[in-house]
mmCIF file of C-alpha atoms in Angstrom:
data_model
loop_
_atom_site.group_PDB
_atom_site.id
_atom_site.type_symbol
_atom_site.label_atom_id
_atom_site.label_comp_id
_atom_site.label_asym_id
_atom_site.label_seq_id
_atom_site.Cartn_x
_atom_site.Cartn_y
_atom_site.Cartn_z
ATOM 1 C CA LEU X 888 31.018 -6.856 -60.273
ATOM 2 C CA ARG X 889 32.204 -7.868 -63.492
ATOM 3 C CA GLU X 890 34.772 -5.024 -63.658
ATOM 4 C CA ARG X 891 36.114 -5.788 -59.952
ATOM 5 C CA ILE X 892 35.634 -9.609 -59.566
ATOM 6 C CA LYS X 893 39.323 -10.420 -59.411
ATOM 7 C CA THR X 894 39.763 -7.614 -56.504
ATOM 8 C CA LEU X 895 36.819 -8.823 -54.637
ATOM 9 C CA THR X 896 37.065 -11.513 -51.765
ATOM 10 C CA ALA X 897 34.603 -13.774 -50.202
ATOM 11 C CA TRP X 898 32.939 -12.650 -47.025
ATOM 12 C CA GLN X 899 33.596 -14.326 -44.155
ATOM 13 C CA PRO X 900 31.584 -13.766 -40.770
ATOM 14 C CA ASP X 901 33.023 -13.468 -37.378
ATOM 15 C CA ASP X 902 32.948 -15.919 -34.900
ATOM 16 C CA GLU X 903 29.554 -16.577 -32.885
ATOM 17 C CA ASN X 904 30.591 -14.527 -29.821
ATOM 18 C CA THR X 905 31.775 -11.413 -31.945
ATOM 19 C CA ARG X 906 28.674 -11.414 -33.694
ATOM 20 C CA MET X 907 26.732 -11.596 -30.335
ATOM 21 C CA LEU X 908 28.529 -8.617 -29.119
ATOM 22 C CA ALA X 909 27.969 -6.871 -32.073
ATOM 23 C CA HIS X 910 24.071 -7.229 -32.430
ATOM 24 C CA LEU X 911 23.819 -6.862 -28.533
ATOM 25 C CA SER X 912 25.745 -3.725 -28.859
ATOM 26 C CA ARG X 913 23.829 -2.502 -31.834
ATOM 27 C CA GLN X 914 20.521 -3.043 -29.769
ATOM 28 C CA ARG X 915 21.774 -1.371 -26.642
ATOM 29 C CA ARG X 916 22.199 1.820 -28.782
ATOM 30 C CA LYS X 917 18.927 1.672 -30.306
ATOM 31 C CA MET X 918 17.126 1.124 -26.998
ATOM 32 C CA VAL X 919 19.257 4.116 -25.391
ATOM 33 C CA ASP X 920 18.118 6.180 -28.192
ATOM 34 C CA GLY X 921 14.539 5.218 -27.837
ATOM 35 C CA GLN X 922 14.660 5.790 -24.185
ATOM 36 C CA THR X 923 16.132 9.374 -24.943
ATOM 37 C CA ARG X 924 13.016 9.702 -27.513
ATOM 38 C CA LEU X 925 10.441 8.706 -24.723
ATOM 39 C CA ARG X 926 12.094 11.271 -22.014
ATOM 40 C CA LEU X 927 11.875 14.226 -24.196
ATOM 41 C CA GLN X 928 8.220 13.231 -25.077
ATOM 42 C CA LEU X 929 7.651 12.913 -21.176
ATOM 43 C CA ILE X 930 8.944 16.243 -20.812
ATOM 44 C CA ALA X 931 7.197 17.656 -23.354
ATOM 45 C CA GLN X 932 3.812 16.152 -21.874
ATOM 46 C CA LEU X 933 4.530 17.646 -18.401
ATOM 47 C CA LYS X 934 5.299 20.845 -19.630
ATOM 48 C CA SER X 935 1.713 21.271 -21.141
ATOM 49 C CA TYR X 936 -0.270 20.166 -17.809
ATOM 50 C CA PHE X 937 2.239 19.145 -14.803
ATOM 51 C CA PRO X 938 5.500 21.576 -14.671
ATOM 52 C CA LEU X 939 5.769 21.118 -10.827
ATOM 53 C CA VAL X 940 7.359 17.708 -10.786
ATOM 54 C CA LEU X 941 9.774 18.822 -13.275
ATOM 55 C CA GLU X 942 10.737 21.623 -11.146
ATOM 56 C CA LEU X 943 10.861 19.248 -8.225
ATOM 57 C CA PHE X 944 12.365 16.048 -9.676
ATOM 58 C CA GLY X 945 13.486 17.077 -13.152
ATOM 59 C CA LYS X 946 17.165 16.500 -12.717
ATOM 60 C CA LYS X 947 18.432 13.505 -15.098
ATOM 61 C CA LYS X 948 19.855 11.754 -11.843
ATOM 62 C CA GLN X 949 16.326 12.045 -10.452
ATOM 63 C CA LEU X 950 14.781 9.970 -13.360
ATOM 64 C CA PRO X 951 13.981 7.078 -11.412
ATOM 65 C CA LEU X 952 11.948 9.100 -8.772
ATOM 66 C CA LEU X 953 10.198 11.105 -11.333
ATOM 67 C CA LEU X 954 9.038 7.828 -12.827
ATOM 68 C CA SER X 955 7.780 6.434 -9.538
ATOM 69 C CA VAL X 956 5.984 9.787 -8.968
ATOM 70 C CA LEU X 957 4.332 9.527 -11.989
ATOM 71 C CA LYS X 958 3.314 6.231 -12.279
ATOM 72 C CA ARG X 959 1.254 6.740 -9.003
ATOM 73 C CA TRP X 960 0.158 10.217 -9.525
ATOM 74 C CA ALA X 961 0.144 11.169 -12.928
ATOM 75 C CA ASP X 962 -2.733 13.699 -12.240
ATOM 76 C CA PRO X 963 -1.431 16.640 -10.397
ATOM 77 C CA ARG X 964 -4.573 16.935 -8.452
ATOM 78 C CA GLN X 965 -4.158 13.385 -6.994
ATOM 79 C CA LEU X 966 -0.461 14.169 -6.021
ATOM 80 C CA ARG X 967 -1.865 17.431 -4.264
ATOM 81 C CA ARG X 968 -4.349 14.939 -2.145
ATOM 82 C CA ALA X 969 -1.822 12.040 -1.721
ATOM 83 C CA ASP X 970 -1.163 10.700 1.900
ATOM 84 C CA ARG X 971 1.914 12.262 3.374
ATOM 85 C CA ARG X 972 2.974 9.116 4.583
ATOM 86 C CA LEU X 973 2.844 7.307 0.932
ATOM 87 C CA ILE X 974 4.830 10.309 -0.419
ATOM 88 C CA ARG X 975 7.272 9.820 2.279
ATOM 89 C CA ARG X 976 7.786 6.191 1.485
ATOM 90 C CA VAL X 977 8.348 6.990 -2.200
ATOM 91 C CA LEU X 978 11.018 9.661 -1.380
ATOM 92 C CA SER X 979 12.683 7.584 1.138
ATOM 93 C CA ASP X 980 13.179 4.623 -1.578
ATOM 94 C CA HIS X 981 14.916 6.873 -3.722
ATOM 95 C CA SER X 982 17.284 8.186 -1.197
ATOM 96 C CA ILE X 983 15.678 11.147 0.188
ATOM 97 C CA ARG X 984 15.256 10.255 3.905
ATOM 98 C CA ASN X 985 16.172 13.666 5.332
ATOM 99 C CA ASP X 986 12.846 14.588 7.236
ATOM 100 C CA GLU X 987 13.431 18.565 6.690
ATOM 101 C CA GLN X 988 14.018 17.871 2.959
ATOM 102 C CA GLN X 989 10.718 15.657 2.759
ATOM 103 C CA ASN X 990 8.931 18.240 4.715
ATOM 104 C CA GLN X 991 9.980 20.973 2.021
ATOM 105 C CA LEU X 992 8.976 18.822 -0.782
ATOM 106 C CA ILE X 993 5.650 17.841 0.436
ATOM 107 C CA GLU X 994 4.815 21.568 1.357
ATOM 108 C CA ARG X 995 5.841 22.601 -2.179
ATOM 109 C CA ILE X 996 3.377 19.893 -3.433
ATOM 110 C CA ARG X 997 0.552 21.022 -1.125
ATOM 111 C CA SER X 998 0.916 24.620 -1.865
ATOM 112 C CA ALA X 999 1.693 24.887 -5.657
ATOM 113 C CA GLN X 1000 -0.710 26.292 -7.830
ATOM 114 C CA LEU X 1001 -2.190 24.070 -10.865
ATOM 115 C CA LEU X 1002 -1.105 25.193 -14.136
ATOM 116 C CA THR X 1003 -4.771 24.293 -15.393
ATOM 117 C CA ARG X 1004 -7.878 22.772 -14.122
ATOM 118 C CA ASP X 1005 -9.087 21.631 -17.246
ATOM 119 C CA ASP X 1006 -10.150 18.131 -16.852
ATOM 120 C CA ALA X 1007 -10.195 17.727 -20.760
ATOM 121 C CA LEU X 1008 -6.309 18.440 -20.995
ATOM 122 C CA ILE X 1009 -5.226 16.899 -17.720
ATOM 123 C CA THR X 1010 -6.926 13.470 -18.224
ATOM 124 C CA PRO X 1011 -5.539 12.255 -21.686
ATOM 125 C CA ALA X 1012 -2.243 13.850 -20.984
ATOM 126 C CA ALA X 1013 -1.872 11.854 -17.568
ATOM 127 C CA MET X 1014 -2.713 8.610 -19.481
ATOM 128 C CA ALA X 1015 -0.163 9.329 -22.025
ATOM 129 C CA VAL X 1016 2.488 10.247 -19.148
ATOM 130 C CA LYS X 1017 1.838 6.906 -17.267
ATOM 131 C CA LEU X 1018 2.246 5.076 -20.671
ATOM 132 C CA LEU X 1019 5.581 6.862 -21.149
ATOM 133 C CA ALA X 1020 6.861 6.418 -17.514
ATOM 134 C CA GLY X 1021 6.151 2.647 -17.814
ATOM 135 C CA GLN X 1022 7.986 2.411 -21.217
ATOM 136 C CA ILE X 1023 10.764 4.233 -19.947
ATOM 137 C CA GLN X 1024 11.320 1.793 -16.906
ATOM 138 C CA GLN X 1025 10.727 -0.952 -19.323
ATOM 139 C CA ALA X 1026 13.654 0.363 -21.526
ATOM 140 C CA GLN X 1027 16.084 0.967 -18.652
ATOM 141 C CA ASN X 1028 15.469 -2.749 -17.600
ATOM 142 C CA THR X 1029 16.136 -4.048 -21.096
ATOM 143 C CA ILE X 1030 19.297 -2.274 -21.102
ATOM 144 C CA LYS X 1031 20.252 -3.261 -17.754
ATOM 145 C CA GLU X 1032 19.794 -7.082 -18.967
ATOM 146 C CA ILE X 1033 21.710 -6.121 -22.240
ATOM 147 C CA ASP X 1034 24.526 -4.536 -20.403
ATOM 148 C CA ALA X 1035 24.843 -7.853 -18.285
ATOM 149 C CA MET X 1036 24.891 -10.185 -21.385
ATOM 150 C CA ILE X 1037 27.693 -7.638 -23.078
ATOM 151 C CA ALA X 1038 29.894 -8.159 -19.934
ATOM 152 C CA GLU X 1039 29.267 -11.983 -19.826
ATOM 153 C CA ALA X 1040 30.369 -12.339 -23.701
ATOM 154 C CA MET X 1041 33.339 -9.920 -23.410
ATOM 155 C CA GLN X 1042 34.831 -12.190 -20.185
ATOM 156 C CA ARG X 1043 34.547 -14.889 -22.860
ATOM 157 C CA HIS X 1044 35.987 -12.887 -25.712
ATOM 158 C CA PRO X 1045 40.075 -13.758 -26.121
ATOM 159 C CA LYS X 1046 40.499 -10.552 -27.366
ATOM 160 C CA ALA X 1047 38.727 -8.410 -24.969
ATOM 161 C CA HIS X 1048 41.588 -7.451 -22.874
ATOM 162 C CA LEU X 1049 43.064 -5.306 -25.773
ATOM 163 C CA PHE X 1050 40.144 -2.782 -25.720
ATOM 164 C CA THR X 1051 38.865 -2.768 -22.099
ATOM 165 C CA LYS X 1052 41.956 -1.157 -20.874
ATOM 166 C CA LEU X 1053 41.483 1.709 -23.090
ATOM 167 C CA ARG X 1054 41.140 5.145 -21.413
ATOM 168 C CA GLY X 1055 37.859 6.523 -22.431
ATOM 169 C CA ALA X 1056 36.195 3.044 -23.804
ATOM 170 C CA GLY X 1057 34.470 1.759 -20.566
ATOM 171 C CA PRO X 1058 31.971 -0.974 -20.896
ATOM 172 C CA ALA X 1059 29.561 0.217 -23.692
ATOM 173 C CA LEU X 1060 32.577 1.569 -26.170
ATOM 174 C CA ALA X 1061 34.892 -1.346 -25.478
ATOM 175 C CA PRO X 1062 32.912 -3.988 -27.383
ATOM 176 C CA ARG X 1063 31.948 -2.002 -30.177
ATOM 177 C CA LEU X 1064 35.483 -1.271 -30.781
ATOM 178 C CA LEU X 1065 36.257 -4.887 -30.588
ATOM 179 C CA CYS X 1066 33.694 -5.697 -33.187
ATOM 180 C CA ALA X 1067 34.588 -2.968 -35.471
ATOM 181 C CA PHE X 1068 37.749 -5.059 -36.040
ATOM 182 C CA GLY X 1069 36.312 -8.419 -35.647
ATOM 183 C CA SER X 1070 37.848 -11.775 -35.479
ATOM 184 C CA GLN X 1071 39.456 -12.074 -38.557
ATOM 185 C CA LYS X 1072 42.935 -10.427 -39.119
ATOM 186 C CA ASP X 1073 42.996 -10.728 -42.729
ATOM 187 C CA ARG X 1074 39.616 -8.486 -43.405
ATOM 188 C CA TRP X 1075 41.197 -5.200 -43.606
ATOM 189 C CA GLU X 1076 44.592 -4.765 -45.893
ATOM 190 C CA ASP X 1077 45.632 -1.601 -43.529
ATOM 191 C CA ALA X 1078 44.472 0.775 -41.041
ATOM 192 C CA ASP X 1079 43.439 3.311 -43.831
ATOM 193 C CA SER X 1080 40.913 0.853 -45.439
ATOM 194 C CA LEU X 1081 39.157 0.545 -42.295
ATOM 195 C CA ALA X 1082 39.115 4.145 -41.910
ATOM 196 C CA SER X 1083 37.807 4.882 -45.522
ATOM 197 C CA PHE X 1084 35.241 2.150 -45.214
ATOM 198 C CA SER X 1085 33.906 3.392 -41.580
ATOM 199 C CA GLY X 1086 33.737 7.018 -43.067
ATOM 200 C CA ILE X 1087 36.439 8.729 -40.751
ATOM 201 C CA ALA X 1088 38.970 9.387 -43.384
ATOM 202 C CA PRO X 1089 37.652 12.074 -45.588
ATOM 203 C CA LEU X 1090 36.991 11.723 -49.281
ATOM 204 C CA THR X 1091 38.988 13.662 -51.775
ATOM 205 C CA ARG X 1092 37.643 14.471 -55.412
ATOM 206 C CA ARG X 1093 40.090 15.626 -58.106
ATOM 207 C CA SER X 1094 39.129 17.355 -61.438
ATOM 208 C CA GLY X 1095 41.848 18.895 -63.296
ATOM 209 C CA LYS X 1096 43.167 21.527 -61.032
ATOM 210 C CA GLN X 1097 40.313 21.516 -58.611
ATOM 211 C CA CYS X 1098 40.628 19.260 -55.573
ATOM 212 C CA GLN X 1099 38.030 19.039 -52.946
ATOM 213 C CA VAL X 1100 38.323 17.238 -49.526
ATOM 214 C CA GLN X 1101 34.930 16.433 -47.703
ATOM 215 C CA ARG X 1102 33.444 14.350 -45.150
ATOM 216 C CA ARG X 1103 32.441 10.845 -46.299
ATOM 217 C CA TYR X 1104 28.618 10.204 -45.997
ATOM 218 C CA ALA X 1105 28.636 6.683 -47.847
ATOM 219 C CA CYS X 1106 29.784 4.519 -45.058
ATOM 220 C CA PRO X 1107 28.129 2.228 -42.351
ATOM 221 C CA LYS X 1108 26.644 4.961 -39.691
ATOM 222 C CA PHE X 1109 27.149 3.081 -36.620
ATOM 223 C CA LEU X 1110 30.731 2.086 -37.376
ATOM 224 C CA ARG X 1111 31.407 5.567 -37.958
ATOM 225 C CA GLN X 1112 29.610 6.685 -34.658
ATOM 226 C CA THR X 1113 31.657 4.190 -32.784
ATOM 227 C CA PHE X 1114 35.046 5.631 -33.853
ATOM 228 C CA HIS X 1115 33.745 9.044 -33.462
ATOM 229 C CA GLU X 1116 32.354 8.751 -29.988
ATOM 230 C CA PHE X 1117 35.027 6.842 -28.641
ATOM 231 C CA ALA X 1118 37.535 9.629 -29.849
ATOM 232 C CA ASP X 1119 35.391 12.137 -28.106
ATOM 233 C CA SER X 1120 35.511 10.036 -24.871
ATOM 234 C CA ALA X 1121 39.285 9.609 -25.043
ATOM 235 C CA ARG X 1122 39.913 13.411 -25.209
ATOM 236 C CA ILE X 1123 38.518 13.442 -21.861
ATOM 237 C CA TYR X 1124 40.226 10.769 -20.343
ATOM 238 C CA CYS X 1125 43.606 9.861 -22.279
ATOM 239 C CA PRO X 1126 46.351 12.681 -21.842
ATOM 240 C CA TRP X 1127 47.835 12.760 -25.508
ATOM 241 C CA THR X 1128 44.353 12.820 -26.997
ATOM 242 C CA LYS X 1129 43.334 15.746 -24.981
ATOM 243 C CA ALA X 1130 46.586 17.446 -25.792
ATOM 244 C CA ARG X 1131 46.268 16.619 -29.478
ATOM 245 C CA TYR X 1132 42.622 17.937 -29.781
ATOM 246 C CA ARG X 1133 43.671 21.120 -27.797
ATOM 247 C CA MET X 1134 46.425 21.325 -30.840
ATOM 248 C CA LEU X 1135 44.027 20.777 -33.708
ATOM 249 C CA ARG X 1136 41.305 23.442 -32.208
ATOM 250 C CA ASP X 1137 44.360 26.036 -31.912
ATOM 251 C CA ARG X 1138 45.275 25.617 -35.425
ATOM 252 C CA GLY X 1139 41.342 26.378 -36.458
ATOM 253 C CA MET X 1140 39.959 23.212 -36.853
ATOM 254 C CA LYS X 1141 36.439 22.785 -35.695
ATOM 255 C CA HIS X 1142 34.827 20.395 -33.067
ATOM 256 C CA HIS X 1143 33.695 17.362 -34.973
ATOM 257 C CA ALA X 1144 36.490 17.824 -37.862
ATOM 258 C CA ALA X 1145 39.116 17.458 -34.709
ATOM 259 C CA ILE X 1146 37.286 14.374 -33.316
ATOM 260 C CA ARG X 1147 37.365 12.674 -36.677
ATOM 261 C CA LYS X 1148 41.233 13.708 -36.969
ATOM 262 C CA LEU X 1149 41.682 11.816 -33.415
ATOM 263 C CA ALA X 1150 39.491 8.887 -34.388
ATOM 264 C CA ARG X 1151 41.636 8.193 -37.604
ATOM 265 C CA SER X 1152 44.953 8.322 -35.312
ATOM 266 C CA TRP X 1153 43.050 5.986 -32.930
ATOM 267 C CA ILE X 1154 42.071 3.604 -35.770
ATOM 268 C CA ARG X 1155 46.114 3.413 -36.868
ATOM 269 C CA ILE X 1156 46.793 2.721 -33.184
ATOM 270 C CA LEU X 1157 44.091 -0.046 -32.657
ATOM 271 C CA PHE X 1158 44.620 -1.609 -36.035
ATOM 272 C CA ARG X 1159 48.121 -2.110 -34.571
ATOM 273 C CA VAL X 1160 47.174 -3.415 -31.442
ATOM 274 C CA TRP X 1161 44.669 -5.547 -32.831
ATOM 275 C CA GLN X 1162 47.270 -7.086 -35.633
ATOM 276 C CA THR X 1163 49.995 -7.979 -32.766
ATOM 277 C CA GLY X 1164 47.795 -8.631 -29.766
ATOM 278 C CA THR X 1165 49.678 -6.247 -27.605
ATOM 279 C CA PRO X 1166 47.777 -3.630 -25.401
ATOM 280 C CA PHE X 1167 48.211 -0.090 -26.052
ATOM 281 C CA ASP X 1168 51.001 1.772 -23.781
ATOM 282 C CA CYS X 1169 49.941 5.372 -23.422
ATOM 283 C CA ASP X 1170 53.162 6.464 -21.814
ATOM 284 C CA ARG X 1171 55.296 4.849 -24.777
ATOM 285 C CA TYR X 1172 53.073 6.399 -27.282
ATOM 286 C CA ILE X 1173 53.523 9.877 -25.650
ATOM 287 C CA ALA X 1174 57.238 9.396 -25.635
ATOM 288 C CA GLN X 1175 57.246 8.781 -28.969
ATOM 289 C CA LEU X 1176 54.948 11.880 -29.716
ATOM 290 C CA LYS X 1177 57.299 14.040 -28.175
ATOM 291 C CA GLN X 1178 60.139 12.965 -30.154
ATOM 292 C CA ARG X 1179 58.354 13.467 -33.351
ATOM 293 C CA CYS X 1180 56.099 16.678 -32.984
ATOM 294 C CA PRO X 1181 58.269 19.010 -30.158
ATOM 295 C CA ASP X 1182 55.126 21.286 -30.031
ATOM 296 C CA PHE X 1183 52.904 18.511 -28.594
ATOM 297 C CA THR X 1184 54.937 18.686 -25.325
ATOM 298 C CA ARG X 1185 53.622 22.469 -24.668
ATOM 299 C CA TYR X 1186 50.174 21.176 -25.200
ATOM 300 C CA LEU X 1187 50.540 17.970 -22.901
ATOM 301 C CA ALA X 1188 52.044 20.591 -20.312
ATOM 302 C CA GLN X 1189 49.127 22.611 -20.518
ATOM 303 C CA GLU X 1190 46.637 19.706 -19.770
ATOM 304 C CA ASN X 1191 48.717 18.263 -17.101
#
């Protein structure tokens, strides 16, 4: 602090709406990670005594049905004795209304062999499964509430339109990108300073004739994760990002290194968008890339 006091500036917080978005986005990510951990714990418990429900309703899109079944019949012996009408009602509530499909599922439940009949194993595991199912449902409800609050805050934010129309951003990543830049245009001197602070730009170490370039670890992890995940999503939905990714991979770059390279390019783009207030024009940017890099045209044609 004594050596660099002249280069440091006083920290100024963002406006209230931006800070609200930042905290909501961070809490949402924690909730999603927590839900993933709970789901993995649930799967591990079911594999130990009740693998039938994973076989029948274990797909990710069937998670609400799986949770409903487990909250009613966490014990496989109870599910085998359950009333057919009640099972049909639960299946119908989750869009399985075909009579033939319902009959097949019920017959599978009735005829399946139990993995174990040891009550000392089933009873405690069933109690844990009921608890995990309730926690997952509660986490899902909380995430939905947070999503609604984020959408409402984004509608009020004057710069939201700069990020919501980006290909690959979506309702989850667009608020995080907005908060990464904040509401103060003088916070970052240039795009490279933000790339270094976020950990996207690599760290270069020089000593004599030696030069080593490595990943930057001392950085805000959530901020780095935001740019990394957006670049990974953009390579699926954005034409130039998809072509650029293929070009980097063909040059021998590994997946995550290529994603960080793309993230640094996106930081430069978004920094300009943030400073000027002009939305990003993908077609115009592709035309500029074709002029600067003739090899890019070949990769763009492959993606199209």
